[in-house]
Amino acid sequence: YMSVSTIFYQTVHVIKEMVEDVMKLDAALVELRKVSDLEGASLEKFTKQAYEASEAVAKTGTEMVQAATEFAKAGYDDETILKLGEIALMYTNIADEEVSAAQASEFIIAQMKAFNIEAENSIHNIDAVNEVANNYAVSSADIANNLGKSSAVMANAGNSYEQMIGLLTAGTEITRNASKVANGLKTITLRLQGMDDEGEESLELVAQMEALYKKLGITVYNTDGTMKNTFDLLGSLAEVYQDLTAAEKAYVTETIAGKY
């Protein structure tokens, strides 16, 4: 009796899981149809390709469809969303904490948009995060969850994706708080350009920055006349910072970071 009961309930459990999986896939496909031109034969073909691609990264077809849907919402074409979805699922495999397909996709999209990264180079997004997580005292979650807090401002100031990750990694190793570092980089970047927290030019800040640069003997502009980005300005500052007195260091810190 016990053996028969066990087999019966195991069978029921398997069937229940199959039904749930079908319902999840159906819901995912409905969402995909809302944001893409896929339907009928093209949708059926896409679903088959999604399952094949998902097997390559040890994920389910439903997860692939969910990831692809996020990229479709961002405006990528039907062919590109499958490739990007596969990269997003690869990130869920290497992340050091649980990340959903949608979350992975949103992270990749945000950085692609901010730093104008083309779809064919999008794997670099996760390669860079994985590289620092493997070699420095930060987690992939530290980087991925906080890049978006300042990436738009950093990108507008001319910083590259790699420079952004480098600054965030360096700050997080010391402070152990990636969120505060990301917010701090946003504030510092704006102030170095003479802008307030709203991104508007502040004549008072411009005057303060110019006085600071002149006092420290820092070259603010590149040879082509454009202003140096955050990474380069902080690099120039680092060269003279150690030689400053305690009072001068306090002045520099307050000027570029503001009062807290």
PDB file of N, CA and C in Angstrom, residues 218-255:
ATOM      1  N   ILE A 218      46.367  71.318 -10.905  1.00  0.00           N
ATOM      2  CA  ILE A 218      45.813  70.224 -11.706  1.00  0.00           C
ATOM      3  C   ILE A 218      45.337  70.742 -13.063  1.00  0.00           C
ATOM      4  N   THR A 219      45.700  70.028 -14.110  1.00  0.00           N
ATOM      5  CA  THR A 219      45.230  70.363 -15.450  1.00  0.00           C
ATOM      6  C   THR A 219      43.846  69.756 -15.635  1.00  0.00           C
ATOM      7  N   VAL A 220      42.872  70.602 -15.901  1.00  0.00           N
ATOM      8  CA  VAL A 220      41.485  70.164 -15.957  1.00  0.00           C
ATOM      9  C   VAL A 220      41.062  69.683 -17.343  1.00  0.00           C
ATOM     10  N   TYR A 221      41.674  70.227 -18.378  1.00  0.00           N
ATOM     11  CA  TYR A 221      41.214  69.941 -19.733  1.00  0.00           C
ATOM     12  C   TYR A 221      42.161  69.032 -20.501  1.00  0.00           C
ATOM     13  N   ASN A 222      41.584  68.254 -21.397  1.00  0.00           N
ATOM     14  CA  ASN A 222      42.367  67.417 -22.296  1.00  0.00           C
ATOM     15  C   ASN A 222      42.971  68.286 -23.391  1.00  0.00           C
ATOM     16  N   THR A 223      43.837  67.700 -24.195  1.00  0.00           N
ATOM     17  CA  THR A 223      44.499  68.459 -25.258  1.00  0.00           C
ATOM     18  C   THR A 223      43.515  68.969 -26.309  1.00  0.00           C
ATOM     19  N   ASP A 224      42.363  68.303 -26.430  1.00  0.00           N
ATOM     20  CA  ASP A 224      41.370  68.746 -27.416  1.00  0.00           C
ATOM     21  C   ASP A 224      40.405  69.783 -26.852  1.00  0.00           C
ATOM     22  N   GLY A 225      40.651  70.220 -25.617  1.00  0.00           N
ATOM     23  CA  GLY A 225      39.832  71.267 -25.015  1.00  0.00           C
ATOM     24  C   GLY A 225      38.661  70.771 -24.204  1.00  0.00           C
ATOM     25  N   THR A 226      38.402  69.478 -24.221  1.00  0.00           N
ATOM     26  CA  THR A 226      37.297  68.923 -23.437  1.00  0.00           C
ATOM     27  C   THR A 226      37.739  68.710 -21.996  1.00  0.00           C
ATOM     28  N   MET A 227      36.773  68.734 -21.090  1.00  0.00           N
ATOM     29  CA  MET A 227      37.080  68.554 -19.676  1.00  0.00           C
ATOM     30  C   MET A 227      37.390  67.094 -19.383  1.00  0.00           C
ATOM     31  N   LYS A 228      38.369  66.860 -18.544  1.00  0.00           N
ATOM     32  CA  LYS A 228      38.721  65.494 -18.168  1.00  0.00           C
ATOM     33  C   LYS A 228      37.558  64.830 -17.427  1.00  0.00           C
ATOM     34  N   ASN A 229      37.478  63.529 -17.524  1.00  0.00           N
ATOM     35  CA  ASN A 229      36.398  62.814 -16.840  1.00  0.00           C
ATOM     36  C   ASN A 229      36.747  62.590 -15.370  1.00  0.00           C
ATOM     37  N   THR A 230      35.829  61.994 -14.641  1.00  0.00           N
ATOM     38  CA  THR A 230      36.010  61.759 -13.201  1.00  0.00           C
ATOM     39  C   THR A 230      37.250  60.928 -12.919  1.00  0.00           C
ATOM     40  N   PHE A 231      37.418  59.881 -13.678  1.00  0.00           N
ATOM     41  CA  PHE A 231      38.538  58.965 -13.473  1.00  0.00           C
ATOM     42  C   PHE A 231      39.869  59.703 -13.590  1.00  0.00           C
ATOM     43  N   ASP A 232      40.017  60.499 -14.644  1.00  0.00           N
ATOM     44  CA  ASP A 232      41.280  61.207 -14.869  1.00  0.00           C
ATOM     45  C   ASP A 232      41.495  62.327 -13.855  1.00  0.00           C
ATOM     46  N   LEU A 233      40.403  63.037 -13.494  1.00  0.00           N
ATOM     47  CA  LEU A 233      40.538  64.115 -12.515  1.00  0.00           C
ATOM     48  C   LEU A 233      40.936  63.570 -11.142  1.00  0.00           C
ATOM     49  N   LEU A 234      40.313  62.472 -10.735  1.00  0.00           N
ATOM     50  CA  LEU A 234      40.675  61.864  -9.457  1.00  0.00           C
ATOM     51  C   LEU A 234      42.084  61.286  -9.515  1.00  0.00           C
ATOM     52  N   GLY A 235      42.490  60.811 -10.682  1.00  0.00           N
ATOM     53  CA  GLY A 235      43.858  60.320 -10.845  1.00  0.00           C
ATOM     54  C   GLY A 235      44.868  61.442 -10.672  1.00  0.00           C
ATOM     55  N   SER A 236      44.573  62.612 -11.249  1.00  0.00           N
ATOM     56  CA  SER A 236      45.455  63.778 -11.088  1.00  0.00           C
ATOM     57  C   SER A 236      45.494  64.229  -9.635  1.00  0.00           C
ATOM     58  N   LEU A 237      44.345  64.187  -8.988  1.00  0.00           N
ATOM     59  CA  LEU A 237      44.262  64.574  -7.583  1.00  0.00           C
ATOM     60  C   LEU A 237      45.074  63.621  -6.705  1.00  0.00           C
ATOM     61  N   ALA A 238      45.028  62.337  -7.028  1.00  0.00           N
ATOM     62  CA  ALA A 238      45.749  61.329  -6.238  1.00  0.00           C
ATOM     63  C   ALA A 238      47.256  61.574  -6.241  1.00  0.00           C
ATOM     64  N   GLU A 239      47.758  62.153  -7.316  1.00  0.00           N
ATOM     65  CA  GLU A 239      49.197  62.401  -7.436  1.00  0.00           C
ATOM     66  C   GLU A 239      49.694  63.454  -6.456  1.00  0.00           C
ATOM     67  N   VAL A 240      48.807  64.366  -6.044  1.00  0.00           N
ATOM     68  CA  VAL A 240      49.244  65.445  -5.150  1.00  0.00           C
ATOM     69  C   VAL A 240      48.638  65.321  -3.751  1.00  0.00           C
ATOM     70  N   TYR A 241      47.616  64.483  -3.608  1.00  0.00           N
ATOM     71  CA  TYR A 241      46.859  64.417  -2.359  1.00  0.00           C
ATOM     72  C   TYR A 241      47.727  64.033  -1.163  1.00  0.00           C
ATOM     73  N   GLN A 242      48.614  63.054  -1.331  1.00  0.00           N
ATOM     74  CA  GLN A 242      49.415  62.572  -0.212  1.00  0.00           C
ATOM     75  C   GLN A 242      50.377  63.626   0.337  1.00  0.00           C
ATOM     76  N   ASP A 243      50.689  64.623  -0.467  1.00  0.00           N
ATOM     77  CA  ASP A 243      51.627  65.662  -0.039  1.00  0.00           C
ATOM     78  C   ASP A 243      50.928  66.834   0.651  1.00  0.00           C
ATOM     79  N   LEU A 244      49.604  66.784   0.743  1.00  0.00           N
ATOM     80  CA  LEU A 244      48.858  67.877   1.369  1.00  0.00           C
ATOM     81  C   LEU A 244      48.857  67.751   2.888  1.00  0.00           C
ATOM     82  N   THR A 245      48.661  68.869   3.554  1.00  0.00           N
ATOM     83  CA  THR A 245      48.531  68.843   5.011  1.00  0.00           C
ATOM     84  C   THR A 245      47.139  68.320   5.365  1.00  0.00           C
ATOM     85  N   ALA A 246      46.916  68.010   6.615  1.00  0.00           N
ATOM     86  CA  ALA A 246      45.610  67.505   7.058  1.00  0.00           C
ATOM     87  C   ALA A 246      44.510  68.520   6.758  1.00  0.00           C
ATOM     88  N   ALA A 247      44.807  69.802   6.994  1.00  0.00           N
ATOM     89  CA  ALA A 247      43.819  70.856   6.738  1.00  0.00           C
ATOM     90  C   ALA A 247      43.513  70.959   5.247  1.00  0.00           C
ATOM     91  N   GLU A 248      44.545  70.837   4.425  1.00  0.00           N
ATOM     92  CA  GLU A 248      44.345  70.914   2.970  1.00  0.00           C
ATOM     93  C   GLU A 248      43.538  69.720   2.467  1.00  0.00           C
ATOM     94  N   LYS A 249      43.812  68.548   3.027  1.00  0.00           N
ATOM     95  CA  LYS A 249      43.053  67.354   2.635  1.00  0.00           C
ATOM     96  C   LYS A 249      41.580  67.522   2.989  1.00  0.00           C
ATOM     97  N   ALA A 250      41.314  68.078   4.153  1.00  0.00           N
ATOM     98  CA  ALA A 250      39.934  68.300   4.576  1.00  0.00           C
ATOM     99  C   ALA A 250      39.235  69.282   3.632  1.00  0.00           C
ATOM    100  N   TYR A 251      39.948  70.307   3.226  1.00  0.00           N
ATOM    101  CA  TYR A 251      39.398  71.300   2.303  1.00  0.00           C
ATOM    102  C   TYR A 251      39.076  70.670   0.951  1.00  0.00           C
ATOM    103  N   VAL A 252      40.014  69.874   0.438  1.00  0.00           N
ATOM    104  CA  VAL A 252      39.820  69.217  -0.860  1.00  0.00           C
ATOM    105  C   VAL A 252      38.635  68.259  -0.805  1.00  0.00           C
ATOM    106  N   THR A 253      38.567  67.469   0.255  1.00  0.00           N
ATOM    107  CA  THR A 253      37.492  66.495   0.405  1.00  0.00           C
ATOM    108  C   THR A 253      36.132  67.165   0.454  1.00  0.00           C
ATOM    109  N   GLU A 254      36.032  68.247   1.226  1.00  0.00           N
ATOM    110  CA  GLU A 254      34.748  68.950   1.357  1.00  0.00           C
ATOM    111  C   GLU A 254      34.365  69.633   0.059  1.00  0.00           C
ATOM    112  N   THR A 255      35.357  70.133  -0.669  1.00  0.00           N
ATOM    113  CA  THR A 255      35.062  70.835  -1.909  1.00  0.00           C
ATOM    114  C   THR A 255      34.531  69.907  -2.996  1.00  0.00           C
TER     115      THR A 255
END
